[in-house]
mmCIF file of C-alpha atoms in Angstrom:
data_model
loop_
_atom_site.group_PDB
_atom_site.id
_atom_site.type_symbol
_atom_site.label_atom_id
_atom_site.label_comp_id
_atom_site.label_asym_id
_atom_site.label_seq_id
_atom_site.Cartn_x
_atom_site.Cartn_y
_atom_site.Cartn_z
ATOM 1 C CA MET A 261 58.714 -178.601 -130.489
ATOM 2 C CA LEU A 262 56.540 -176.171 -128.573
ATOM 3 C CA THR A 263 52.923 -175.744 -129.547
ATOM 4 C CA HIS A 264 51.159 -172.397 -129.680
ATOM 5 C CA LYS A 265 48.999 -173.554 -126.766
ATOM 6 C CA GLN A 266 52.052 -174.206 -124.584
ATOM 7 C CA LEU A 267 53.336 -170.717 -125.358
ATOM 8 C CA ASP A 268 49.904 -169.183 -124.731
ATOM 9 C CA ASP A 269 49.701 -171.033 -121.399
ATOM 10 C CA ALA A 270 53.123 -169.671 -120.359
ATOM 11 C CA VAL A 271 51.941 -166.149 -121.245
ATOM 12 C CA ALA A 272 48.662 -166.606 -119.355
ATOM 13 C CA ALA A 273 50.596 -167.802 -116.285
ATOM 14 C CA GLY A 274 52.831 -164.706 -116.411
ATOM 15 C CA HIS A 275 55.993 -166.693 -117.178
ATOM 16 C CA LEU A 276 56.455 -165.174 -120.644
ATOM 17 C CA LEU A 277 55.492 -161.986 -122.423
ATOM 18 C CA GLN A 278 54.888 -161.902 -126.159
ATOM 19 C CA ILE A 279 56.421 -158.889 -127.855
ATOM 20 C CA ALA A 280 54.071 -157.270 -130.344
ATOM 21 C CA PRO A 281 55.339 -155.471 -133.420
ATOM 22 C CA ARG A 282 54.877 -151.723 -133.635
ATOM 23 C CA ASP A 283 53.061 -151.901 -136.958
ATOM 24 C CA GLY A 284 50.843 -154.880 -136.145
ATOM 25 C CA THR A 285 52.285 -157.200 -138.820
ATOM 26 C CA MET A 286 53.668 -160.262 -137.029
ATOM 27 C CA LYS A 287 55.588 -162.782 -139.118
ATOM 28 C CA ARG A 288 57.813 -164.228 -136.384
ATOM 29 C CA CYS A 289 57.166 -164.592 -132.665
ATOM 30 C CA LEU A 290 59.348 -163.346 -129.837
ATOM 31 C CA TYR A 291 58.615 -164.206 -126.228
ATOM 32 C CA ILE A 292 60.647 -162.969 -123.276
ATOM 33 C CA THR A 293 60.610 -163.608 -119.549
ATOM 34 C CA PRO A 294 59.589 -160.815 -117.186
ATOM 35 C CA GLN A 295 63.253 -160.668 -116.110
ATOM 36 C CA VAL A 296 64.366 -159.938 -119.683
ATOM 37 C CA ARG A 297 61.761 -157.153 -119.831
ATOM 38 C CA ASN A 298 63.163 -155.709 -116.592
ATOM 39 C CA ASP A 299 66.706 -155.955 -117.969
ATOM 40 C CA LEU A 300 65.584 -154.153 -121.138
ATOM 41 C CA LEU A 301 64.030 -151.378 -119.044
ATOM 42 C CA ARG A 302 67.228 -151.086 -117.005
ATOM 43 C CA PHE A 303 69.247 -151.012 -120.245
ATOM 44 C CA ARG A 304 67.056 -148.168 -121.496
ATOM 45 C CA ALA A 305 67.681 -146.214 -118.316
ATOM 46 C CA ASP A 306 71.442 -146.872 -118.385
ATOM 47 C CA ALA A 307 72.159 -146.629 -122.125
ATOM 48 C CA GLY A 308 69.651 -143.941 -123.020
ATOM 49 C CA ALA A 309 66.515 -143.792 -125.111
ATOM 50 C CA LYS A 310 68.314 -143.574 -128.481
ATOM 51 C CA ARG A 311 70.386 -146.705 -127.854
ATOM 52 C CA ALA A 312 67.401 -148.614 -126.473
ATOM 53 C CA SER A 313 65.395 -147.528 -129.512
ATOM 54 C CA GLN A 314 68.043 -149.089 -131.793
ATOM 55 C CA LEU A 315 67.744 -152.358 -129.869
ATOM 56 C CA MET A 316 63.954 -152.301 -130.157
ATOM 57 C CA GLU A 317 64.301 -151.698 -133.928
ATOM 58 C CA LEU A 318 66.236 -154.971 -134.126
ATOM 59 C CA VAL A 319 63.534 -156.752 -132.097
ATOM 60 C CA ASN A 320 60.817 -155.244 -134.297
ATOM 61 C CA ARG A 321 62.697 -156.290 -137.451
ATOM 62 C CA PHE A 322 62.799 -159.888 -136.170
ATOM 63 C CA ILE A 323 59.078 -159.921 -135.351
ATOM 64 C CA THR A 324 57.950 -158.307 -138.598
ATOM 65 C CA GLY A 325 59.967 -160.684 -140.767
ATOM 66 C CA GLY A 326 62.674 -158.204 -141.679
ATOM 67 C CA LEU A 327 66.100 -159.252 -142.893
ATOM 68 C CA MET A 328 68.100 -161.028 -140.180
ATOM 69 C CA ILE A 329 71.846 -161.480 -140.515
ATOM 70 C CA VAL A 330 72.643 -164.958 -139.154
ATOM 71 C CA ALA A 331 76.388 -164.884 -138.543
ATOM 72 C CA GLU A 332 79.145 -164.567 -135.979
ATOM 73 C CA LYS A 333 78.871 -160.769 -136.118
ATOM 74 C CA GLY A 334 75.221 -160.660 -137.194
ATOM 75 C CA ASP A 335 71.875 -159.895 -135.590
ATOM 76 C CA ILE A 336 71.294 -163.443 -134.460
ATOM 77 C CA LYS A 337 73.636 -166.378 -133.962
ATOM 78 C CA ARG A 338 73.778 -169.839 -132.511
ATOM 79 C CA LEU A 339 76.175 -169.911 -129.579
ATOM 80 C CA LYS A 340 79.055 -172.352 -129.522
ATOM 81 C CA PRO A 341 80.651 -174.365 -128.042
ATOM 82 C CA PRO A 342 79.100 -176.639 -126.894
ATOM 83 C CA PRO A 343 76.682 -176.850 -129.815
ATOM 84 C CA ALA A 344 74.557 -179.447 -128.004
ATOM 85 C CA LEU A 345 72.908 -176.629 -126.043
ATOM 86 C CA ASP A 346 71.558 -175.201 -129.342
ATOM 87 C CA ASP A 347 71.078 -171.830 -127.692
ATOM 88 C CA TRP A 348 70.971 -168.614 -129.659
ATOM 89 C CA ASN A 349 71.220 -164.938 -129.045
ATOM 90 C CA ILE A 350 69.577 -161.970 -130.627
ATOM 91 C CA ARG A 351 71.974 -159.151 -130.171
ATOM 92 C CA SER A 352 72.542 -155.564 -130.804
ATOM 93 C CA ILE A 353 76.214 -154.954 -131.504
ATOM 94 C CA GLN A 354 76.233 -151.161 -131.353
ATOM 95 C CA ASP A 355 77.873 -149.768 -128.250
ATOM 96 C CA PRO A 356 76.798 -150.677 -125.630
ATOM 97 C CA PRO A 357 75.836 -154.130 -126.932
ATOM 98 C CA PHE A 358 72.866 -156.058 -125.511
ATOM 99 C CA ARG A 359 72.183 -159.796 -125.774
ATOM 100 C CA ILE A 360 69.011 -161.851 -125.397
ATOM 101 C CA ILE A 361 69.881 -165.531 -124.921
ATOM 102 C CA GLY A 362 67.248 -168.157 -125.552
ATOM 103 C CA TYR A 363 65.989 -170.956 -127.747
ATOM 104 C CA PHE A 364 63.773 -171.450 -130.721
ATOM 105 C CA GLY A 365 60.625 -173.252 -129.604
ATOM 106 C CA ARG A 366 59.644 -173.853 -133.218
ATOM 107 C CA PRO A 367 60.637 -172.253 -136.525
ATOM 108 C CA ASP A 368 60.274 -168.452 -136.394
ATOM 109 C CA THR A 369 59.504 -168.517 -132.660
ATOM 110 C CA PHE A 370 62.235 -167.358 -130.285
ATOM 111 C CA VAL A 371 61.939 -167.563 -126.494
ATOM 112 C CA GLY A 372 64.332 -165.088 -124.841
ATOM 113 C CA LEU A 373 65.249 -166.275 -121.361
ATOM 114 C CA LEU A 374 68.136 -163.990 -120.336
ATOM 115 C CA GLY A 375 68.872 -160.456 -121.423
ATOM 116 C CA LYS A 376 71.832 -158.347 -120.402
ATOM 117 C CA PRO A 377 74.365 -155.893 -121.701
ATOM 118 C CA ARG A 378 77.197 -157.932 -123.191
ATOM 119 C CA GLY A 379 79.668 -156.817 -120.529
ATOM 120 C CA GLU A 380 77.625 -158.612 -117.874
ATOM 121 C CA PHE A 381 77.965 -161.890 -119.808
ATOM 122 C CA ARG A 382 81.639 -161.499 -120.691
ATOM 123 C CA SER A 383 83.236 -163.950 -118.246
ATOM 124 C CA HIS A 384 80.135 -165.966 -117.420
ATOM 125 C CA TRP A 385 78.866 -167.208 -120.790
ATOM 126 C CA LEU A 386 78.632 -170.900 -119.917
ATOM 127 C CA THR A 387 77.061 -170.135 -116.532
ATOM 128 C CA GLN A 388 74.470 -167.868 -118.180
ATOM 129 C CA ARG A 389 73.792 -170.414 -120.904
ATOM 130 C CA THR A 390 73.286 -173.123 -118.281
ATOM 131 C CA ALA A 391 70.900 -170.802 -116.416
ATOM 132 C CA ALA A 392 68.952 -170.231 -119.641
ATOM 133 C CA ARG A 393 68.680 -173.985 -120.147
ATOM 134 C CA ALA A 394 67.415 -174.416 -116.558
ATOM 135 C CA THR A 395 64.815 -171.692 -117.139
ATOM 136 C CA TRP A 396 63.670 -173.469 -120.302
ATOM 137 C CA GLY A 397 63.367 -176.727 -118.327
ATOM 138 C CA ALA A 398 61.320 -175.022 -115.617
ATOM 139 C CA LEU A 399 58.967 -173.456 -118.166
ATOM 140 C CA PHE A 400 58.648 -176.450 -120.464
ATOM 141 C CA PRO A 401 59.509 -179.680 -118.633
ATOM 142 C CA GLU A 402 60.197 -182.602 -120.942
ATOM 143 C CA ILE A 403 60.054 -180.425 -124.080
ATOM 144 C CA GLU A 404 63.340 -179.881 -125.878
ATOM 145 C CA PRO A 405 64.050 -176.655 -127.733
ATOM 146 C CA HIS A 406 63.707 -176.806 -131.496
ATOM 147 C CA HIS A 407 66.782 -178.208 -133.288
ATOM 148 C CA GLY A 408 67.922 -177.932 -136.862
ATOM 149 C CA HIS A 409 70.911 -177.790 -139.176
ATOM 150 C CA ARG A 410 69.990 -175.123 -141.718
ATOM 151 C CA ILE A 411 69.284 -171.463 -141.042
ATOM 152 C CA GLY A 412 65.765 -172.019 -142.394
ATOM 153 C CA ASP A 413 65.114 -174.599 -139.694
ATOM 154 C CA TYR A 414 65.087 -171.632 -137.294
ATOM 155 C CA VAL A 415 64.356 -168.479 -139.305
ATOM 156 C CA THR A 416 62.440 -169.563 -142.371
ATOM 157 C CA GLU A 417 62.843 -166.563 -144.661
ATOM 158 C CA ASN A 418 64.523 -163.233 -145.262
ATOM 159 C CA THR A 419 67.934 -164.199 -143.902
ATOM 160 C CA ASP A 420 71.495 -163.553 -144.930
ATOM 161 C CA PRO A 421 72.972 -166.008 -145.687
ATOM 162 C CA ASP A 422 70.082 -167.754 -147.425
ATOM 163 C CA ALA A 423 67.826 -169.961 -145.274
ATOM 164 C CA ASN A 424 69.002 -173.094 -147.118
ATOM 165 C CA GLN A 425 72.553 -172.643 -145.836
ATOM 166 C CA PRO A 426 73.920 -174.524 -142.810
ATOM 167 C CA VAL A 427 73.880 -172.650 -139.521
ATOM 168 C CA PRO A 428 77.257 -170.903 -139.188
#
């Protein structure tokens, strides 16, 4: 499990950026790579300000502890198969959809390593997931992403289904 110091060191080195909530109330942490930030900026330019604003609302809801739907068609889901990768995505499903693939470093702390409109992932999911795993390994050698079985092992509160349920 990642420590706060390891995350702070990755931010200080310029490898990760921590996303701050708009209202200043942080209940969960979201870190992204500079490449994900660039992909988000490109998405804003391509999809338009309104669509990008909807995506940022989802990100802000995650950070501020808002309700997260953990499901196949929800806001956040664990990717499968293979489940051994234990990678997740935070995603906006409105058209055009955008995905941020990454791992939980600890409960309530998501590290987004790849971000793209869904169409760019469509036929390359396993390749992109493998690339995300390699990026994790480069950032945090010898530290495995956080693993769990229940939703609450990843997102500790304000989830649907309830945090005590198994990860779908």
